[in-house]
Coordinates of C-alpha atoms in Angstrom, one line a residue:
X56 CA 190.5 -26.6 105.0
X57 CA 187.8 -24.2 106.1
X58 CA 186.9 -24.5 109.8
X59 CA 183.5 -25.7 110.8
X60 CA 181.1 -22.8 111.6
X61 CA 177.9 -24.0 113.3
X62 CA 175.8 -20.9 112.7
X63 CA 176.7 -20.8 109.0
X64 CA 175.7 -24.5 108.6
X65 CA 172.4 -24.0 110.5
X66 CA 171.5 -20.9 108.5
X67 CA 172.2 -22.7 105.3
X68 CA 170.0 -25.6 106.3
X69 CA 167.1 -23.3 107.3
X70 CA 167.4 -21.2 104.1
X71 CA 167.5 -24.5 102.1
X72 CA 164.1 -25.4 103.7
X73 CA 165.5 -28.5 105.5
X74 CA 162.4 -29.7 107.4
X75 CA 164.0 -31.4 110.5
X76 CA 167.4 -30.6 112.0
X77 CA 168.9 -32.6 114.9
X78 CA 171.4 -30.6 117.0
X79 CA 173.6 -32.6 119.5
X80 CA 174.8 -30.6 122.5
X81 CA 175.1 -30.7 126.2
X82 CA 174.9 -26.9 126.3
X83 CA 171.2 -26.3 125.7
X84 CA 171.2 -22.6 126.7
X85 CA 174.2 -21.7 124.5
X86 CA 172.7 -23.6 121.6
X87 CA 169.4 -21.9 121.9
X88 CA 171.0 -18.5 121.9
X89 CA 172.9 -19.4 118.7
X90 CA 169.6 -20.7 117.1
X91 CA 167.8 -17.4 118.1
X92 CA 170.6 -15.4 116.5
X93 CA 170.5 -17.4 113.3
X94 CA 166.7 -16.9 113.3
X95 CA 167.0 -13.1 113.6
X96 CA 169.5 -13.0 110.8
X97 CA 167.2 -14.8 108.3
X98 CA 165.4 -12.8 105.7
X99 CA 162.7 -12.3 106.8
X100 CA 163.5 -12.9 110.5
X101 CA 162.0 -16.1 112.0
X102 CA 160.2 -16.5 115.2
X103 CA 161.7 -19.2 117.6
X104 CA 159.2 -21.3 119.7
X105 CA 160.4 -23.7 122.3
X106 CA 158.8 -26.9 123.6
X107 CA 159.5 -29.6 126.2
X108 CA 157.3 -32.3 127.7
X109 CA 157.1 -30.6 131.2
X110 CA 156.1 -27.1 130.2
X111 CA 154.7 -27.6 126.7
X112 CA 155.2 -24.6 124.4
X113 CA 156.7 -21.8 126.4
X114 CA 154.5 -19.1 124.9
X115 CA 151.2 -20.7 125.6
X116 CA 151.8 -24.0 127.6
X117 CA 150.0 -26.1 125.0
X118 CA 151.0 -29.8 124.5
X119 CA 152.1 -30.5 128.1
X120 CA 153.2 -34.1 128.4
X121 CA 151.7 -34.8 125.0
X122 CA 154.4 -35.0 122.3
X123 CA 152.1 -36.1 119.5
X124 CA 149.8 -33.2 120.1
X125 CA 152.7 -30.8 120.1
X126 CA 153.9 -32.1 116.7
X127 CA 150.4 -31.8 115.3
X128 CA 150.4 -28.2 116.4
X129 CA 153.6 -27.7 114.4
X130 CA 152.1 -29.5 111.3
X131 CA 148.7 -27.6 111.4
X132 CA 150.2 -24.1 111.9
X133 CA 150.3 -21.6 109.0
X134 CA 152.6 -23.0 106.3
X135 CA 153.9 -19.5 105.4
X136 CA 154.7 -18.4 108.9
X137 CA 158.5 -18.4 109.2
X138 CA 158.8 -20.2 112.5
X139 CA 161.5 -22.3 114.0
X140 CA 160.2 -24.9 116.5
X141 CA 162.8 -26.2 119.0
X142 CA 161.9 -29.5 120.7
X143 CA 164.1 -30.4 123.7
X144 CA 165.2 -33.9 124.8
X145 CA 163.5 -36.3 122.4
X146 CA 166.5 -38.6 122.3
X147 CA 165.0 -41.0 124.9
X148 CA 161.9 -41.5 122.9
X149 CA 164.0 -42.2 119.8
X150 CA 166.5 -44.5 121.5
X151 CA 166.5 -48.1 120.2
X152 CA 165.6 -49.7 123.5
X153 CA 162.6 -47.4 124.0
X154 CA 161.7 -46.5 120.4
X155 CA 158.3 -44.9 120.0
X156 CA 157.1 -46.1 116.7
X157 CA 154.2 -43.7 116.6
X158 CA 156.6 -40.8 117.2
X159 CA 158.8 -42.0 114.3
X160 CA 155.8 -42.2 112.0
X161 CA 154.6 -38.7 113.0
X162 CA 158.1 -37.2 112.3
X163 CA 158.1 -38.9 108.9
X164 CA 154.7 -37.3 108.2
X165 CA 155.9 -34.0 109.5
X166 CA 158.9 -34.1 107.2
X167 CA 156.7 -34.4 104.1
X168 CA 154.4 -31.6 105.4
X169 CA 157.2 -29.1 106.2
X170 CA 159.6 -29.6 103.3
X171 CA 157.8 -27.1 101.1
X172 CA 157.0 -24.6 103.9
X173 CA 158.9 -21.9 105.7
X174 CA 158.8 -23.9 109.0
X175 CA 161.7 -25.7 110.5
X176 CA 161.6 -28.3 113.3
X177 CA 164.8 -28.5 115.4
X178 CA 165.4 -31.5 117.8
X179 CA 167.8 -30.4 120.6
X180 CA 169.4 -33.2 122.6
X181 CA 172.6 -34.0 124.4
X182 CA 172.9 -37.5 122.7
X183 CA 172.3 -38.5 119.1
X184 CA 169.6 -41.3 118.9
X185 CA 168.6 -41.7 115.3
X186 CA 166.2 -44.5 114.2
X187 CA 167.2 -45.9 110.8
X188 CA 163.8 -44.8 109.4
X189 CA 164.8 -41.1 109.9
X190 CA 168.4 -41.2 108.8
X191 CA 167.7 -39.9 105.3
X192 CA 165.2 -37.2 106.5
X193 CA 167.0 -35.6 109.4
X194 CA 170.1 -33.4 109.1
X195 CA 172.4 -33.7 112.1
X196 CA 174.6 -30.9 113.4
X197 CA 177.0 -30.9 116.4
X198 CA 177.1 -27.8 118.4
X199 CA 180.7 -26.9 119.2
X200 CA 182.2 -26.4 122.6
X201 CA 183.6 -22.9 123.4
X202 CA 186.7 -22.0 121.4
X203 CA 189.6 -19.9 122.5
X204 CA 188.1 -16.5 121.9
X205 CA 184.9 -17.4 123.7
X206 CA 186.8 -18.9 126.6
X207 CA 188.9 -15.7 126.9
X208 CA 185.6 -13.7 126.9
X209 CA 184.2 -16.0 129.7
X210 CA 187.3 -15.5 131.9
X211 CA 187.3 -11.7 131.4
X212 CA 183.6 -11.4 132.0
X213 CA 183.4 -13.4 135.2
X214 CA 186.8 -12.5 136.8
X215 CA 187.8 -8.9 137.6
X216 CA 191.3 -8.0 136.3
X217 CA 192.7 -7.5 139.9
X218 CA 191.8 -11.2 140.7
X219 CA 193.5 -12.5 137.5
X220 CA 197.1 -13.0 138.6
X221 CA 198.4 -14.6 135.4
X222 CA 201.1 -13.6 133.0
X223 CA 200.1 -13.6 129.3
X224 CA 201.7 -17.0 128.7
X225 CA 200.0 -18.5 131.7
X226 CA 196.7 -17.1 130.6
X227 CA 197.1 -18.7 127.2
X228 CA 197.9 -22.0 128.9
X229 CA 194.7 -21.6 131.1
X230 CA 192.6 -21.0 128.0
X231 CA 194.0 -24.0 126.2
X232 CA 193.4 -26.1 129.4
X233 CA 189.8 -25.1 129.3
X234 CA 189.4 -26.3 125.7
X235 CA 187.0 -29.3 125.6
X236 CA 184.9 -28.1 128.5
X237 CA 181.3 -26.7 128.4
X238 CA 180.8 -23.0 129.4
X239 CA 179.1 -24.1 132.7
X240 CA 181.9 -26.4 133.6
X241 CA 184.5 -23.7 132.9
X242 CA 182.5 -21.2 135.1
X243 CA 182.1 -23.7 137.9
X244 CA 185.8 -24.7 137.9
X245 CA 187.1 -21.2 138.0
X246 CA 184.5 -20.1 140.5
X247 CA 185.8 -22.7 143.0
X248 CA 189.2 -21.0 142.8
X249 CA 187.7 -17.5 143.3
X250 CA 185.8 -18.7 146.3
X251 CA 188.8 -20.6 147.8
X252 CA 191.6 -18.1 147.1
X253 CA 189.9 -14.9 145.8
X254 CA 192.1 -14.9 142.7
X255 CA 193.3 -17.1 139.8
X256 CA 197.0 -18.1 139.3
X257 CA 199.0 -20.8 137.6
X258 CA 197.9 -23.5 140.0
X259 CA 194.4 -23.2 138.5
X260 CA 195.7 -24.7 135.3
X261 CA 196.1 -28.0 137.1
X262 CA 192.7 -27.6 138.7
X263 CA 191.2 -27.3 135.2
X264 CA 193.1 -30.4 134.0
X265 CA 191.7 -32.4 136.9
X266 CA 188.2 -31.4 136.0
X267 CA 188.9 -32.6 132.4
X268 CA 190.1 -35.9 133.8
X269 CA 186.8 -36.3 135.7
X270 CA 184.9 -35.7 132.5
X271 CA 186.9 -38.4 130.6
X272 CA 186.4 -40.9 133.5
X273 CA 182.6 -40.6 133.0
X274 CA 182.9 -42.5 129.8
X275 CA 183.5 -46.2 129.8
X276 CA 185.8 -46.4 126.8
X277 CA 188.3 -43.4 127.3
X278 CA 191.0 -43.2 129.9
X279 CA 192.9 -40.1 130.8
X280 CA 196.6 -40.7 131.3
X281 CA 199.2 -38.5 133.1
X282 CA 202.4 -40.2 131.9
X283 CA 205.7 -40.0 133.7
X284 CA 207.6 -41.9 131.0
X285 CA 210.1 -39.9 128.9
X286 CA 212.2 -40.7 125.9
X287 CA 215.0 -41.5 128.4
X288 CA 212.8 -44.3 129.7
X289 CA 213.1 -46.1 126.3
X290 CA 216.2 -48.0 125.4
X291 CA 217.2 -47.6 121.7
X292 CA 214.7 -46.7 119.0
X293 CA 216.9 -43.8 117.9
X294 CA 215.2 -43.3 114.5
X295 CA 211.8 -43.0 116.2
X296 CA 213.1 -40.7 118.9
X297 CA 214.6 -38.4 116.3
X298 CA 211.3 -38.4 114.4
X299 CA 209.4 -37.4 117.5
X300 CA 211.9 -34.6 118.5
X301 CA 211.6 -33.1 115.0
X302 CA 207.9 -32.7 115.7
X303 CA 208.1 -31.5 119.3
X304 CA 206.7 -28.1 118.3
X305 CA 204.4 -29.4 115.6
X306 CA 201.2 -28.1 117.4
X307 CA 202.6 -24.6 118.1
X308 CA 201.5 -21.3 116.5
X309 CA 204.9 -21.0 115.0
X310 CA 204.4 -24.3 113.1
X311 CA 201.1 -23.0 111.7
X312 CA 202.7 -19.7 110.7
X313 CA 205.5 -21.7 108.9
X314 CA 202.8 -23.4 106.9
X315 CA 203.0 -26.9 108.5
X316 CA 199.8 -28.9 108.8
X317 CA 199.0 -30.6 112.1
X318 CA 200.6 -34.1 112.3
X319 CA 198.1 -36.9 112.0
X320 CA 199.5 -39.8 113.9
X321 CA 201.8 -42.8 113.9
X322 CA 201.2 -46.5 113.7
X323 CA 203.6 -48.6 115.9
X324 CA 203.9 -52.2 114.6
X325 CA 206.0 -54.7 116.2
X326 CA 206.7 -57.6 118.5
X327 CA 205.1 -57.9 121.9
X328 CA 207.0 -56.5 124.8
X329 CA 209.2 -54.1 122.7
X330 CA 207.8 -50.9 124.3
X331 CA 205.0 -49.7 121.9
X332 CA 202.8 -48.7 124.8
X333 CA 205.7 -47.0 126.5
X334 CA 206.4 -45.0 123.3
X335 CA 202.8 -43.7 123.3
X336 CA 203.2 -42.4 126.9
X337 CA 206.6 -40.9 126.1
X338 CA 205.2 -39.0 123.2
X339 CA 202.6 -37.3 125.4
X340 CA 205.3 -36.4 127.9
X341 CA 207.7 -35.0 125.3
X342 CA 205.0 -32.9 123.5
X343 CA 203.3 -31.9 126.8
X344 CA 199.9 -33.0 125.5
X345 CA 197.0 -34.8 127.3
X346 CA 196.9 -38.5 126.6
X347 CA 193.6 -40.3 126.0
X348 CA 193.7 -44.1 125.8
X349 CA 190.8 -45.6 123.8
X350 CA 189.7 -49.1 124.7
X351 CA 188.3 -50.1 121.3
X352 CA 186.7 -53.2 122.7
X353 CA 184.4 -51.1 125.0
X354 CA 183.2 -49.1 122.0
X355 CA 181.1 -52.1 121.0
X356 CA 177.8 -52.0 122.8
X357 CA 175.0 -54.6 122.8
X358 CA 172.3 -52.2 121.7
X359 CA 171.6 -51.3 118.1
X360 CA 173.5 -48.1 117.2
X361 CA 175.3 -47.9 120.5
X362 CA 178.7 -48.7 119.0
X363 CA 178.4 -46.0 116.4
X364 CA 177.2 -43.5 118.9
X365 CA 180.2 -44.2 121.2
X366 CA 182.6 -43.9 118.3
X367 CA 181.1 -40.4 117.5
X368 CA 181.3 -39.5 121.2
X369 CA 185.0 -40.5 121.3
X370 CA 185.8 -38.3 118.3
X371 CA 183.9 -35.4 119.8
X372 CA 185.8 -35.7 123.1
X373 CA 189.1 -36.0 121.4
X374 CA 188.5 -33.0 119.2
X375 CA 187.2 -31.0 122.1
X376 CA 190.4 -31.7 124.1
X377 CA 192.7 -31.0 121.2
X378 CA 195.6 -30.6 120.9
X379 CA 195.9 -34.0 122.5
X380 CA 197.1 -37.6 121.8
X381 CA 194.6 -40.4 121.2
X382 CA 196.2 -43.7 121.9
X383 CA 194.5 -46.7 120.4
X384 CA 196.2 -49.7 121.9
X385 CA 196.3 -53.1 120.2
X386 CA 194.1 -52.0 117.3
X387 CA 194.7 -55.3 115.6
X388 CA 192.7 -57.2 118.2
X389 CA 189.7 -54.9 117.7
X390 CA 189.6 -54.9 113.9
X391 CA 191.6 -58.1 112.9
X392 CA 189.9 -60.2 110.3
X393 CA 187.2 -57.5 109.9
X394 CA 186.7 -58.1 106.2
X395 CA 185.2 -61.6 106.9
X396 CA 183.4 -60.7 110.1
X397 CA 179.6 -60.8 109.5
X398 CA 178.6 -62.0 113.0
X399 CA 177.9 -58.4 114.3
X400 CA 175.7 -57.3 111.3
X401 CA 178.5 -55.0 110.0
X402 CA 178.9 -53.0 113.2
X403 CA 182.7 -53.5 113.2
X404 CA 183.0 -52.3 109.6
X405 CA 180.9 -49.2 110.4
X406 CA 182.9 -48.4 113.5
X407 CA 186.2 -48.8 111.6
X408 CA 184.9 -46.8 108.7
X409 CA 183.9 -43.9 111.0
X410 CA 187.3 -43.9 112.6
X411 CA 189.2 -44.1 109.2
X412 CA 187.1 -41.4 107.6
X413 CA 187.8 -39.1 110.6
X414 CA 191.5 -39.9 110.6
X415 CA 191.7 -39.1 106.9
X416 CA 189.7 -35.9 107.0
X417 CA 190.3 -34.4 110.5
X418 CA 191.6 -30.9 110.7
X419 CA 191.7 -30.8 114.5
X420 CA 195.1 -31.2 116.2
X421 CA 194.4 -34.8 117.5
X422 CA 197.5 -37.0 117.1
X423 CA 196.6 -40.7 116.9
X424 CA 199.0 -43.3 118.2
X425 CA 197.9 -46.8 117.3
X426 CA 199.8 -49.9 118.3
X427 CA 199.6 -53.4 116.8
X428 CA 201.3 -56.8 117.3
X429 CA 199.7 -58.9 114.5
X430 CA 200.6 -57.1 111.3
X431 CA 198.7 -59.4 108.8
X432 CA 195.5 -59.1 110.8
X433 CA 195.3 -55.4 110.1
X434 CA 192.8 -54.2 107.4
X435 CA 194.8 -52.9 104.4
X436 CA 193.0 -49.5 104.5
X437 CA 194.4 -48.8 107.9
X438 CA 197.9 -49.0 106.6
X439 CA 197.3 -46.5 103.8
X440 CA 199.2 -43.2 103.8
X441 CA 197.1 -40.3 104.9
X442 CA 195.7 -41.9 108.0
X443 CA 199.1 -41.9 109.6
X444 CA 202.2 -39.8 109.0
X445 CA 204.4 -42.8 109.4
X446 CA 204.4 -46.5 110.1
X447 CA 207.2 -47.6 112.4
X448 CA 208.3 -51.2 113.0
X449 CA 209.7 -51.9 116.5
X450 CA 211.9 -55.0 116.3
X451 CA 213.6 -57.0 119.0
X452 CA 216.4 -54.9 120.5
X453 CA 219.9 -55.0 119.1
X454 CA 223.0 -55.7 121.3
X455 CA 223.6 -52.0 121.9
X456 CA 219.9 -51.5 122.7
X457 CA 219.8 -54.4 125.1
X458 CA 222.7 -52.8 127.0
X459 CA 220.7 -49.6 127.2
X460 CA 217.6 -51.4 128.5
X461 CA 219.6 -53.3 131.1
X462 CA 221.1 -50.1 132.3
X463 CA 217.7 -48.4 132.5
X464 CA 216.2 -51.1 134.6
X465 CA 219.2 -51.7 136.8
X466 CA 219.4 -47.9 137.4
X467 CA 215.8 -48.1 138.6
X468 CA 216.2 -51.3 140.7
X469 CA 219.8 -51.0 142.0
X470 CA 221.1 -47.4 141.3
X471 CA 224.0 -47.6 143.8
X472 CA 225.3 -51.1 142.7
X473 CA 224.9 -50.3 139.0
X474 CA 228.7 -50.2 138.3
X475 CA 229.1 -53.8 139.7
X476 CA 226.9 -55.4 137.0
X477 CA 228.4 -56.9 133.8
X478 CA 225.9 -55.3 131.4
X479 CA 227.9 -56.4 128.3
X480 CA 227.7 -60.1 129.3
X481 CA 223.9 -59.8 130.0
X482 CA 223.3 -58.1 126.7
X483 CA 225.4 -60.8 124.8
X484 CA 223.5 -63.8 126.1
X485 CA 220.0 -62.2 126.0
X486 CA 219.9 -62.3 122.2
X487 CA 216.3 -62.2 120.9
X488 CA 214.9 -61.0 124.3
X489 CA 212.4 -58.2 124.2
X490 CA 212.5 -55.2 126.6
X491 CA 209.8 -56.7 128.7
X492 CA 211.6 -60.0 128.9
X493 CA 214.8 -58.3 129.9
X494 CA 213.0 -56.5 132.8
X495 CA 211.5 -59.8 133.9
X496 CA 214.9 -61.5 133.9
X497 CA 216.2 -58.8 136.2
X498 CA 213.2 -59.3 138.5
X499 CA 213.7 -63.1 138.4
X500 CA 217.3 -62.6 139.4
X501 CA 216.3 -60.4 142.3
X502 CA 213.8 -63.0 143.5
X503 CA 216.7 -65.6 143.6
X504 CA 218.9 -63.3 145.6
X505 CA 216.0 -62.3 148.0
X506 CA 215.3 -66.0 148.6
X507 CA 219.0 -66.5 149.7
X508 CA 218.9 -63.3 151.8
X509 CA 221.6 -61.4 149.9
X510 CA 221.8 -58.7 147.3
X511 CA 221.4 -59.5 143.6
X512 CA 224.5 -59.9 141.5
X513 CA 225.3 -60.5 137.8
X514 CA 225.2 -64.3 138.0
X515 CA 221.6 -64.2 139.3
X516 CA 220.4 -62.3 136.3
X517 CA 222.5 -64.4 133.9
X518 CA 221.0 -67.6 135.4
X519 CA 217.5 -66.1 134.9
X520 CA 218.3 -65.3 131.3
X521 CA 219.6 -68.8 130.5
X522 CA 216.4 -70.4 131.9
X523 CA 214.0 -68.1 130.0
X524 CA 212.6 -69.0 126.6
X525 CA 211.8 -65.7 124.9
X526 CA 208.8 -65.2 122.7
X527 CA 211.2 -65.1 119.7
X528 CA 211.7 -68.9 120.4
X529 CA 208.2 -69.9 121.1
X530 CA 206.6 -67.9 118.3
X531 CA 209.5 -67.9 115.8
X532 CA 207.4 -68.2 112.6
X533 CA 205.2 -65.3 113.5
X534 CA 208.1 -63.0 114.5
X535 CA 210.1 -64.0 111.4
X536 CA 207.1 -63.1 109.3
X537 CA 206.9 -59.6 110.9
X538 CA 210.6 -59.0 110.5
X539 CA 210.6 -60.0 106.9
X540 CA 207.5 -57.9 106.2
X541 CA 209.2 -54.9 107.7
X542 CA 212.4 -55.3 105.7
X543 CA 210.5 -55.0 102.5
X544 CA 210.0 -51.3 103.0
X545 CA 206.5 -51.5 104.2
X546 CA 207.4 -49.8 107.5
X547 CA 210.1 -47.6 108.7
X548 CA 212.6 -49.0 111.2
X549 CA 212.4 -47.5 114.7
X550 CA 216.0 -48.5 115.4
X551 CA 219.3 -47.9 113.6
X552 CA 220.9 -51.0 112.1
X553 CA 218.4 -53.1 114.0
X554 CA 218.7 -56.2 111.8
X555 CA 222.4 -56.6 112.6
X556 CA 222.4 -59.5 115.1
X557 CA 219.0 -61.1 114.3
X558 CA 218.7 -61.8 110.6
X559 CA 221.6 -63.2 108.7
X560 CA 219.7 -64.8 105.8
X561 CA 216.7 -62.9 104.7
X562 CA 216.1 -65.0 101.6
X563 CA 216.0 -68.2 103.6
X564 CA 213.6 -66.6 106.1
X565 CA 211.3 -65.6 103.3
X566 CA 211.2 -69.2 102.0
X567 CA 210.5 -70.5 105.5
X568 CA 207.6 -68.0 105.9
X569 CA 206.0 -68.8 102.6
X570 CA 206.2 -72.6 103.3
X571 CA 204.5 -72.1 106.6
X572 CA 201.8 -70.0 104.9
X573 CA 201.2 -72.8 102.3
X574 CA 200.7 -75.3 105.1
X575 CA 198.5 -72.9 107.1
X576 CA 194.8 -74.0 107.4
X577 CA 193.6 -70.8 109.0
X578 CA 190.7 -69.1 107.3
X579 CA 192.2 -65.7 107.0
X580 CA 195.6 -66.7 105.7
X581 CA 197.8 -63.8 104.6
X582 CA 199.0 -63.6 101.0
X583 CA 202.5 -65.0 100.3
X584 CA 205.3 -62.5 100.5
X585 CA 206.7 -61.1 97.3
X586 CA 210.4 -61.6 96.7
X587 CA 212.5 -59.8 99.2
X588 CA 215.2 -57.4 98.3
X589 CA 218.9 -58.4 98.8
X590 CA 220.0 -57.3 102.2
X591 CA 223.5 -57.7 103.5
X592 CA 223.9 -59.9 106.5
X593 CA 225.4 -58.8 109.8
X594 CA 228.7 -60.4 108.8
X595 CA 228.9 -58.3 105.6
X596 CA 228.0 -55.2 107.5

């Protein structure tokens, strides 16, 4: 897929006589230089005129604090003069909460006046605020943040070679760390290091990453994670771990040279408490990529168009920080039952549609990790191949996996006393426990021992296990549905031989599920499961 070239797109729109172009960018000065360059390369070259409310037109100061007058000047100027008019910061006057109806009407009039002329009006703003009346008339372009070659030029231009104490590999890491930052923010961040130390070294890579974290924190819906979890923090899930390790170098230059496309993402489906969120953090640690957690619920704003604007902003930030991992936690809660949701005037459908289209067509190295607990609440289009590289089902841990999980937590809580615990017995009686429930049983055992002013022993944990009713007991029908759904080949198993000690009669389970579905009175009832394939029981295996 051909990469996006802003100047080519802008030139094409101008030559095609597109009357009004809206350019979204925080880097006004950089964008204006790019516009001026495009204007000079037109045939014939075009003159660029700039306007803002405070100064009016820069060349003659007309239209100060009078936007309508300024737009009328554009409309009444010579139709054959090849001019480009750049108007700064009109987004507040076009925002839904402060919409200027007269301005909207004037822009619609101007569109009709300019479309057969050689004049072009460019609206330059840091945020996209587009009234529905103008959506079909205005072309929108996003001005890209500096790419690797430009960042390299910035560093070489502002820092003398004797103050650049970086090996070639470290310099490349610094350049990648600067991806997703504006030119001004890059300059300010590196200048602080020069003022403080009089040189740049590897420690400045961390300084740049801290600055990027500050930028993410300014949003209400994205959170920057620095995970400490590794694959060793996860008990079991061998199939999933192998899949991740095979893609450890997936974003490297060697992978591109080999002809591999960037991996798109993975959807982790499964039972609550089985470590889906832990997996997302471990991926970022294994691949050494920044991790962004998206709170989908916060995408939805109360103002008209705010949700769609936040979704676009999320995509821009993720692509600017690429290569990175975008973690969408509990995506089923945000978009469950969306097909029949009309209470928000279709906002949910538009937000989901924007995300799905981007996931399908993105060429940037953003790896999406989505987690979900409620399988049948997910929109079918989300499960289609092309949005994710793979769908993994994370089931309740097997006996061997429970042993691993007990060892992991006991090693964390009681590393010295670890050999004294009977892990085999704990794993045996904790059948149908999730990883989170195993951890809580250990903590409960520790509370018992602490109350009696002694150290925790195996019997304390065994007692806690026996008195715990796991989710598999209290929500058996839901979990049985999920397990049966996964065994039909709809998702790949994250574990090896995971059904061994949990499901002994798949056919009977299917009948039970379908009966429960027939009795269900919920509005969004899932369709009955098709006949399940014959699977050997744990006894046969």
